[in-house]
């Protein structure tokens, strides 16, 4: 992994404006020609590709641009950074990052997507997060070495502290952030040898379990903003269908309904609150154009899929001769398994805030 552009002192100082005192680490670590390039962002944008904030209170905050959908990505990202940064998981706070190109997943290469799916979150960001943690560790060690007037090679990081092997001096990360913020981080900070891992590969409690259980976790539907309105959408019951016509007279008569708007997905009822929006939506008189899928059944879909399976496909790998070996088998067992469509659904209602 090599960087094609350095981070100069001015850029680094420009992104280290951290309220309350602290060290902010943004970095530029493309993984190759197809990777997304994320230069350090100005302090006011606060959205680098991977982001570490180390406070003078020893708390470490990381921003995660991937969605937590039950797969544990918030905890996994924290574990990777904690391993290389040499801090305990208990010292880390995780925040969701914004929608920004700096959070595009490198696993999808030049497609440019901030997509959570395909088991690609850790796979895509693992090298970047390791490098981020290692860079933070190196800068803090350098800051301590300068303060003590000793070679950085004589110092090591451990549990959120920098230690000097010869004198036994010790400095908390929080006490070093001000001086570390004045240094230019190295582009080639060494990564830990996996045999020295103390967090990765070991069981760990998920960081998001407690707040989800005790109600402190903030989900999308919990967001409240001044003047916020709620829209509920009536959608065609057939996939691919669209609105032919609709009458919103009764819906608009519901107290709290502000407007009724036709959109690509159907008809949206905008109201002061969810209950008014739902009541208005239920009173809509919509005539649907169900389109070419109006008569589609599950058996039709099965037939389509079976037909597709019967067609020759692209060969990703060809090794050995399956047909020849199959012909030699004396006893053959064949079976076809079919399962119905299942809802890949969220526990909370699907929502977003604009």
Short mmCIF file of C-alpha atoms in Angstrom, two decimals:
data_model
loop_
_atom_site.label_atom_id
_atom_site.label_comp_id
_atom_site.label_asym_id
_atom_site.label_seq_id
_atom_site.Cartn_x
_atom_site.Cartn_y
_atom_site.Cartn_z
CA UNK A 1 0.00 0.00 0.00
CA UNK A 2 1.51 3.30 -1.00
CA UNK A 3 0.24 6.85 -0.87
CA UNK A 4 0.53 8.97 -3.98
CA UNK A 5 0.27 12.30 -2.19
CA UNK A 6 1.64 13.39 1.14
CA UNK A 7 -0.09 15.32 3.89
CA UNK A 8 1.79 18.53 4.56
CA UNK A 9 1.95 20.28 7.93
CA UNK A 10 -0.52 22.97 6.88
CA UNK A 11 -3.15 20.41 5.81
CA UNK A 12 -2.71 18.46 9.01
CA UNK A 13 -3.00 21.49 11.25
CA UNK A 14 -6.03 22.62 9.26
CA UNK A 15 -7.99 19.51 10.19
CA UNK A 16 -7.02 19.39 13.84
CA UNK A 17 -9.53 21.89 15.16
CA UNK A 18 -11.18 19.65 17.75
CA UNK A 19 -13.53 21.21 20.27
CA UNK A 20 -12.42 20.57 23.84
CA UNK A 21 -8.82 19.89 22.85
CA UNK A 22 -7.66 16.88 20.95
CA UNK A 23 -5.93 15.29 18.01
CA UNK A 24 -7.81 14.70 14.78
CA UNK A 25 -6.38 12.23 12.29
CA UNK A 26 -7.52 12.26 8.71
CA UNK A 27 -5.51 10.54 6.03
CA UNK A 28 -5.08 9.80 2.35
CA UNK A 29 -4.60 6.09 1.80
CA UNK A 30 -5.68 4.87 -1.64
CA UNK A 31 -5.31 1.13 -2.05
CA UNK A 32 -4.57 1.32 -5.75
CA UNK A 33 -5.82 2.91 -8.93
CA UNK A 34 -9.38 1.74 -8.33
CA UNK A 35 -9.61 2.90 -4.74
CA UNK A 36 -11.35 6.08 -3.68
CA UNK A 37 -8.93 8.86 -2.93
CA UNK A 38 -9.78 10.74 0.24
CA UNK A 39 -7.65 13.78 0.95
CA UNK A 40 -7.76 15.34 4.41
CA UNK A 41 -10.89 17.44 4.76
CA UNK A 42 -11.07 20.93 6.23
CA UNK A 43 -12.09 21.12 9.86
CA UNK A 44 -15.47 22.53 8.96
CA UNK A 45 -16.37 19.58 6.73
CA UNK A 46 -15.21 17.00 9.25
CA UNK A 47 -15.56 14.06 6.89
CA UNK A 48 -12.33 12.29 5.96
CA UNK A 49 -12.30 8.76 4.60
CA UNK A 50 -11.60 7.26 7.98
CA UNK A 51 -11.44 9.52 10.99
CA UNK A 52 -9.98 9.31 14.47
CA UNK A 53 -10.40 11.92 17.19
CA UNK A 54 -8.35 11.61 20.31
CA UNK A 55 -9.48 13.89 23.12
CA UNK A 56 -7.39 15.34 25.87
CA UNK A 57 -9.61 13.29 28.19
CA UNK A 58 -8.13 10.09 26.64
CA UNK A 59 -11.39 9.22 24.85
CA UNK A 60 -11.02 8.07 21.25
CA UNK A 61 -13.88 8.73 18.84
CA UNK A 62 -14.06 7.11 15.43
CA UNK A 63 -16.49 7.89 12.63
CA UNK A 64 -17.99 4.98 10.71
CA UNK A 65 -19.59 5.68 7.35
CA UNK A 66 -21.12 2.21 7.06
CA UNK A 67 -24.59 1.34 8.33
CA UNK A 68 -24.96 -0.83 11.41
CA UNK A 69 -27.58 -3.38 10.36
CA UNK A 70 -26.93 -6.00 13.00
CA UNK A 71 -23.68 -7.30 11.50
CA UNK A 72 -21.52 -5.59 14.13
CA UNK A 73 -19.67 -3.14 11.92
CA UNK A 74 -19.47 -0.43 14.60
CA UNK A 75 -17.74 -2.80 17.00
CA UNK A 76 -15.56 -4.36 14.28
CA UNK A 77 -14.25 -1.00 13.09
CA UNK A 78 -13.55 0.01 16.68
CA UNK A 79 -11.63 -3.22 17.27
CA UNK A 80 -9.41 -2.66 14.23
CA UNK A 81 -8.51 0.89 15.22
CA UNK A 82 -8.10 0.02 18.91
CA UNK A 83 -5.68 -2.77 17.97
CA UNK A 84 -3.35 -0.58 15.96
CA UNK A 85 -3.77 2.57 18.07
CA UNK A 86 -3.01 0.56 21.21
CA UNK A 87 -6.04 1.58 23.23
CA UNK A 88 -8.63 -0.48 25.06
CA UNK A 89 -12.06 -0.91 23.52
CA UNK A 90 -13.53 0.68 26.63
CA UNK A 91 -11.80 3.95 25.66
CA UNK A 92 -13.51 4.16 22.25
CA UNK A 93 -16.70 5.94 21.27
CA UNK A 94 -18.19 5.32 17.84
CA UNK A 95 -20.22 7.79 15.81
CA UNK A 96 -21.92 7.41 12.45
CA UNK A 97 -20.21 9.36 9.73
CA UNK A 98 -22.01 11.56 7.20
CA UNK A 99 -22.94 10.72 3.65
CA UNK A 100 -19.75 11.71 1.84
CA UNK A 101 -17.44 10.38 -0.84
CA UNK A 102 -14.72 9.94 1.77
CA UNK A 103 -16.77 7.06 3.14
CA UNK A 104 -17.13 5.26 -0.18
CA UNK A 105 -16.22 1.63 0.37
CA UNK A 106 -12.90 0.75 -1.33
CA UNK A 107 -14.18 -2.82 -1.75
CA UNK A 108 -16.37 -1.53 -4.59
CA UNK A 109 -13.44 0.11 -6.31
CA UNK A 110 -14.15 2.86 -8.81
CA UNK A 111 -17.94 2.35 -8.62
CA UNK A 112 -18.02 5.05 -5.96
CA UNK A 113 -20.63 3.81 -3.49
CA UNK A 114 -21.18 4.36 0.19
CA UNK A 115 -22.87 1.01 0.26
CA UNK A 116 -23.35 -1.33 3.18
CA UNK A 117 -23.84 -4.85 1.91
CA UNK A 118 -22.19 -7.95 0.55
CA UNK A 119 -20.17 -8.46 3.73
CA UNK A 120 -17.89 -5.76 2.35
CA UNK A 121 -17.58 -3.28 5.23
CA UNK A 122 -14.69 -4.81 7.15
CA UNK A 123 -13.21 -6.31 3.99
CA UNK A 124 -13.14 -2.89 2.33
CA UNK A 125 -12.02 -0.73 5.23
CA UNK A 126 -9.77 -3.09 7.17
CA UNK A 127 -6.47 -1.94 5.60
CA UNK A 128 -7.45 1.73 5.91
CA UNK A 129 -8.49 1.42 9.54
CA UNK A 130 -5.32 -0.44 10.48
CA UNK A 131 -3.23 2.23 8.84
CA UNK A 132 -5.24 4.95 10.57
CA UNK A 133 -4.66 3.40 13.98
CA UNK A 134 -0.99 2.79 13.30
CA UNK A 135 -0.53 6.40 12.15
CA UNK A 136 -2.13 7.73 15.31
CA UNK A 137 0.08 5.52 17.44
CA UNK A 138 3.22 6.65 15.60
CA UNK A 139 2.40 10.35 16.00
CA UNK A 140 1.73 10.01 19.72
CA UNK A 141 4.96 8.09 20.22
CA UNK A 142 6.83 10.77 18.30
CA UNK A 143 5.28 13.51 20.44
CA UNK A 144 6.33 11.76 23.65
CA UNK A 145 9.83 11.10 22.37
CA UNK A 146 10.31 14.77 21.52
CA UNK A 147 9.04 15.83 24.94
CA UNK A 148 11.43 13.44 26.68
CA UNK A 149 14.35 14.10 24.34
CA UNK A 150 14.75 10.43 23.48
CA UNK A 151 14.64 8.42 20.23
CA UNK A 152 11.16 7.31 19.23
CA UNK A 153 12.58 3.81 18.75
CA UNK A 154 12.99 3.57 22.54
CA UNK A 155 9.29 4.23 23.12
CA UNK A 156 6.25 2.06 22.76
CA UNK A 157 2.49 2.46 23.07
CA UNK A 158 0.38 0.41 25.45
CA UNK A 159 -3.21 0.75 26.71
CA UNK A 160 -3.55 4.41 25.74
CA UNK A 161 -0.12 5.41 27.04
CA UNK A 162 3.34 5.95 25.61
CA UNK A 163 6.17 4.39 27.65
CA UNK A 164 9.92 4.95 27.53
CA UNK A 165 11.58 1.58 27.94
CA UNK A 166 14.79 2.86 29.59
CA UNK A 167 13.59 5.50 32.03
CA UNK A 168 10.15 4.08 32.69
CA UNK A 169 8.49 7.41 31.84
CA UNK A 170 4.85 7.20 30.92
CA UNK A 171 2.48 9.67 29.22
CA UNK A 172 -1.26 9.39 28.65
CA UNK A 173 -2.48 9.88 25.09
CA UNK A 174 -4.67 12.74 26.28
CA UNK A 175 -1.64 14.62 27.60
CA UNK A 176 0.10 14.31 24.23
CA UNK A 177 -2.64 15.39 21.83
CA UNK A 178 -1.75 19.09 21.81
CA UNK A 179 1.88 18.46 20.88
CA UNK A 180 1.00 15.59 18.53
CA UNK A 181 -1.34 17.89 16.61
CA UNK A 182 1.67 20.02 15.63
CA UNK A 183 3.48 17.11 14.00
CA UNK A 184 3.22 15.78 10.48
CA UNK A 185 1.98 12.18 10.64
CA UNK A 186 4.11 9.59 8.82
CA UNK A 187 2.78 8.03 5.64
CA UNK A 188 4.42 4.68 6.35
CA UNK A 189 3.64 3.95 9.99
CA UNK A 190 4.44 0.27 10.63
CA UNK A 191 1.53 -2.07 11.26
CA UNK A 192 1.53 -4.53 14.14
CA UNK A 193 2.49 -8.13 13.49
CA UNK A 194 -0.75 -10.16 13.69
CA UNK A 195 0.92 -12.47 16.21
CA UNK A 196 0.93 -9.51 18.61
CA UNK A 197 -2.79 -8.81 18.28
CA UNK A 198 -4.56 -8.62 21.64
CA UNK A 199 -7.99 -7.49 20.39
CA UNK A 200 -8.50 -8.69 16.83
CA UNK A 201 -9.46 -12.34 16.64
CA UNK A 202 -10.53 -12.38 20.27
CA UNK A 203 -14.09 -12.39 21.68
CA UNK A 204 -15.36 -8.91 22.53
CA UNK A 205 -18.64 -7.46 23.70
CA UNK A 206 -20.41 -5.43 21.04
CA UNK A 207 -20.32 -1.71 21.73
CA UNK A 208 -23.87 -1.13 20.50
CA UNK A 209 -25.67 -3.79 22.54
CA UNK A 210 -26.24 -1.82 25.75
CA UNK A 211 -27.60 1.37 24.14
CA UNK A 212 -29.93 -0.68 21.94
CA UNK A 213 -31.26 -2.51 24.97
CA UNK A 214 -31.62 0.46 27.31
CA UNK A 215 -33.14 2.78 24.71
CA UNK A 216 -30.28 5.27 24.45
CA UNK A 217 -29.49 4.35 20.84
CA UNK A 218 -30.76 6.92 18.35
CA UNK A 219 -32.25 5.39 15.22
CA UNK A 220 -33.21 7.24 12.08
CA UNK A 221 -36.84 7.42 13.10
CA UNK A 222 -35.86 9.07 16.40
CA UNK A 223 -34.49 12.18 14.69
CA UNK A 224 -36.35 15.36 15.60
CA UNK A 225 -35.66 18.71 13.98
CA UNK A 226 -37.40 22.11 14.28
CA UNK A 227 -40.33 22.26 11.87
CA UNK A 228 -39.90 18.63 10.89
CA UNK A 229 -42.78 17.19 8.86
CA UNK A 230 -43.58 13.53 8.27
CA UNK A 231 -44.49 11.91 4.96
CA UNK A 232 -46.10 8.51 4.52
CA UNK A 233 -46.14 6.96 1.06
CA UNK A 234 -48.88 4.88 -0.56
CA UNK A 235 -47.16 2.44 -2.90
CA UNK A 236 -48.44 0.22 -5.67
CA UNK A 237 -49.06 -3.34 -4.41
CA UNK A 238 -47.39 -4.72 -7.55
CA UNK A 239 -43.67 -4.26 -8.10
CA UNK A 240 -43.02 -1.96 -11.03
CA UNK A 241 -46.50 -0.43 -10.96
CA UNK A 242 -47.25 3.28 -10.93
CA UNK A 243 -50.01 5.75 -10.20
CA UNK A 244 -52.69 6.04 -12.86
CA UNK A 245 -54.68 8.69 -11.00
CA UNK A 246 -55.59 9.66 -7.45
CA UNK A 247 -58.00 11.81 -5.49
CA UNK A 248 -56.58 13.44 -2.37
CA UNK A 249 -59.73 15.27 -1.24
CA UNK A 250 -60.37 13.13 1.84
CA UNK A 251 -56.70 12.96 2.74
CA UNK A 252 -56.31 16.74 2.69
CA UNK A 253 -59.28 17.08 5.02
CA UNK A 254 -57.39 15.30 7.84
CA UNK A 255 -56.17 17.70 10.51
CA UNK A 256 -52.41 18.08 10.27
CA UNK A 257 -52.06 17.09 6.61
CA UNK A 258 -50.07 19.77 4.76
CA UNK A 259 -49.81 18.45 1.22
CA UNK A 260 -50.27 15.40 -0.99
CA UNK A 261 -47.62 14.85 -3.63
CA UNK A 262 -47.24 12.26 -6.37
CA UNK A 263 -43.70 10.85 -6.52
CA UNK A 264 -42.05 8.04 -8.49
CA UNK A 265 -42.72 5.56 -5.68
CA UNK A 266 -46.40 6.44 -5.34
CA UNK A 267 -48.30 9.16 -3.49
CA UNK A 268 -46.81 10.88 -0.43
CA UNK A 269 -48.97 12.47 2.25
CA UNK A 270 -47.03 15.16 4.11
CA UNK A 271 -48.25 16.07 7.59
CA UNK A 272 -47.28 17.53 10.95
CA UNK A 273 -46.87 14.07 12.45
CA UNK A 274 -46.90 10.41 11.54
CA UNK A 275 -50.44 9.68 12.69
CA UNK A 276 -51.92 12.43 10.55
CA UNK A 277 -49.80 11.29 7.58
CA UNK A 278 -50.96 7.68 8.02
CA UNK A 279 -54.64 8.64 8.35
CA UNK A 280 -54.37 10.76 5.22
CA UNK A 281 -52.63 8.00 3.32
CA UNK A 282 -55.35 5.50 4.28
CA UNK A 283 -58.00 7.86 2.90
CA UNK A 284 -56.32 8.32 -0.49
CA UNK A 285 -58.32 7.16 -3.49
CA UNK A 286 -55.63 5.79 -5.82
CA UNK A 287 -56.05 3.95 -9.09
CA UNK A 288 -52.94 1.94 -9.88
CA UNK A 289 -51.45 0.98 -13.22
CA UNK A 290 -50.00 -2.35 -12.11
CA UNK A 291 -47.95 -2.71 -15.28
CA UNK A 292 -46.51 -5.87 -16.82
CA UNK A 293 -46.18 -7.67 -13.47
CA UNK A 294 -49.89 -7.48 -12.64
CA UNK A 295 -50.42 -11.20 -13.19
CA UNK A 296 -47.05 -12.37 -11.89
CA UNK A 297 -47.12 -15.30 -9.44
CA UNK A 298 -44.50 -17.07 -7.36
CA UNK A 299 -44.57 -20.00 -9.82
CA UNK A 300 -43.88 -17.58 -12.68
CA UNK A 301 -40.84 -16.29 -10.82
CA UNK A 302 -39.65 -19.84 -10.11
CA UNK A 303 -39.93 -20.66 -13.81
CA UNK A 304 -37.92 -17.57 -14.73
CA UNK A 305 -35.16 -18.48 -12.29
CA UNK A 306 -35.13 -22.14 -13.36
CA UNK A 307 -34.81 -21.03 -16.96
CA UNK A 308 -31.90 -18.76 -16.07
CA UNK A 309 -30.11 -21.58 -14.24
CA UNK A 310 -30.41 -23.77 -17.34
CA UNK A 311 -28.50 -21.23 -19.42
CA UNK A 312 -24.69 -21.31 -19.65
CA UNK A 313 -23.07 -18.90 -17.24
CA UNK A 314 -19.80 -17.02 -17.03
CA UNK A 315 -16.90 -19.20 -15.85
CA UNK A 316 -15.07 -17.69 -12.89
CA UNK A 317 -12.80 -20.69 -12.35
CA UNK A 318 -12.38 -24.00 -14.17
CA UNK A 319 -10.43 -26.68 -12.33
CA UNK A 320 -10.53 -30.43 -12.89
CA UNK A 321 -13.20 -32.25 -14.89
CA UNK A 322 -16.48 -32.47 -12.96
CA UNK A 323 -18.37 -34.19 -15.78
CA UNK A 324 -15.80 -36.98 -16.07
CA UNK A 325 -15.72 -37.60 -12.31
CA UNK A 326 -19.50 -37.43 -12.04
CA UNK A 327 -19.81 -40.16 -14.66
CA UNK A 328 -17.74 -42.51 -12.48
CA UNK A 329 -19.99 -42.18 -9.41
CA UNK A 330 -22.01 -45.32 -8.70
CA UNK A 331 -24.63 -43.75 -6.46
CA UNK A 332 -25.92 -40.26 -7.10
CA UNK A 333 -28.22 -38.20 -4.92
CA UNK A 334 -29.81 -35.14 -6.42
CA UNK A 335 -32.31 -32.72 -4.89
CA UNK A 336 -33.73 -29.31 -5.63
CA UNK A 337 -34.46 -26.99 -2.71
CA UNK A 338 -36.75 -24.01 -3.07
CA UNK A 339 -37.58 -21.34 -0.51
CA UNK A 340 -40.15 -18.54 -0.77
CA UNK A 341 -39.30 -14.88 -0.90
CA UNK A 342 -38.51 -13.55 2.56
CA UNK A 343 -38.57 -9.96 3.75
CA UNK A 344 -35.08 -8.54 4.26
CA UNK A 345 -36.68 -6.05 6.62
CA UNK A 346 -35.56 -3.64 9.28
CA UNK A 347 -36.84 -3.73 12.85
CA UNK A 348 -37.73 -0.05 12.64
CA UNK A 349 -39.94 1.33 9.84
CA UNK A 350 -37.91 2.26 6.77
CA UNK A 351 -37.26 6.01 6.97
CA UNK A 352 -34.92 8.84 6.24
CA UNK A 353 -34.62 12.47 7.21
CA UNK A 354 -33.95 15.12 4.59
#
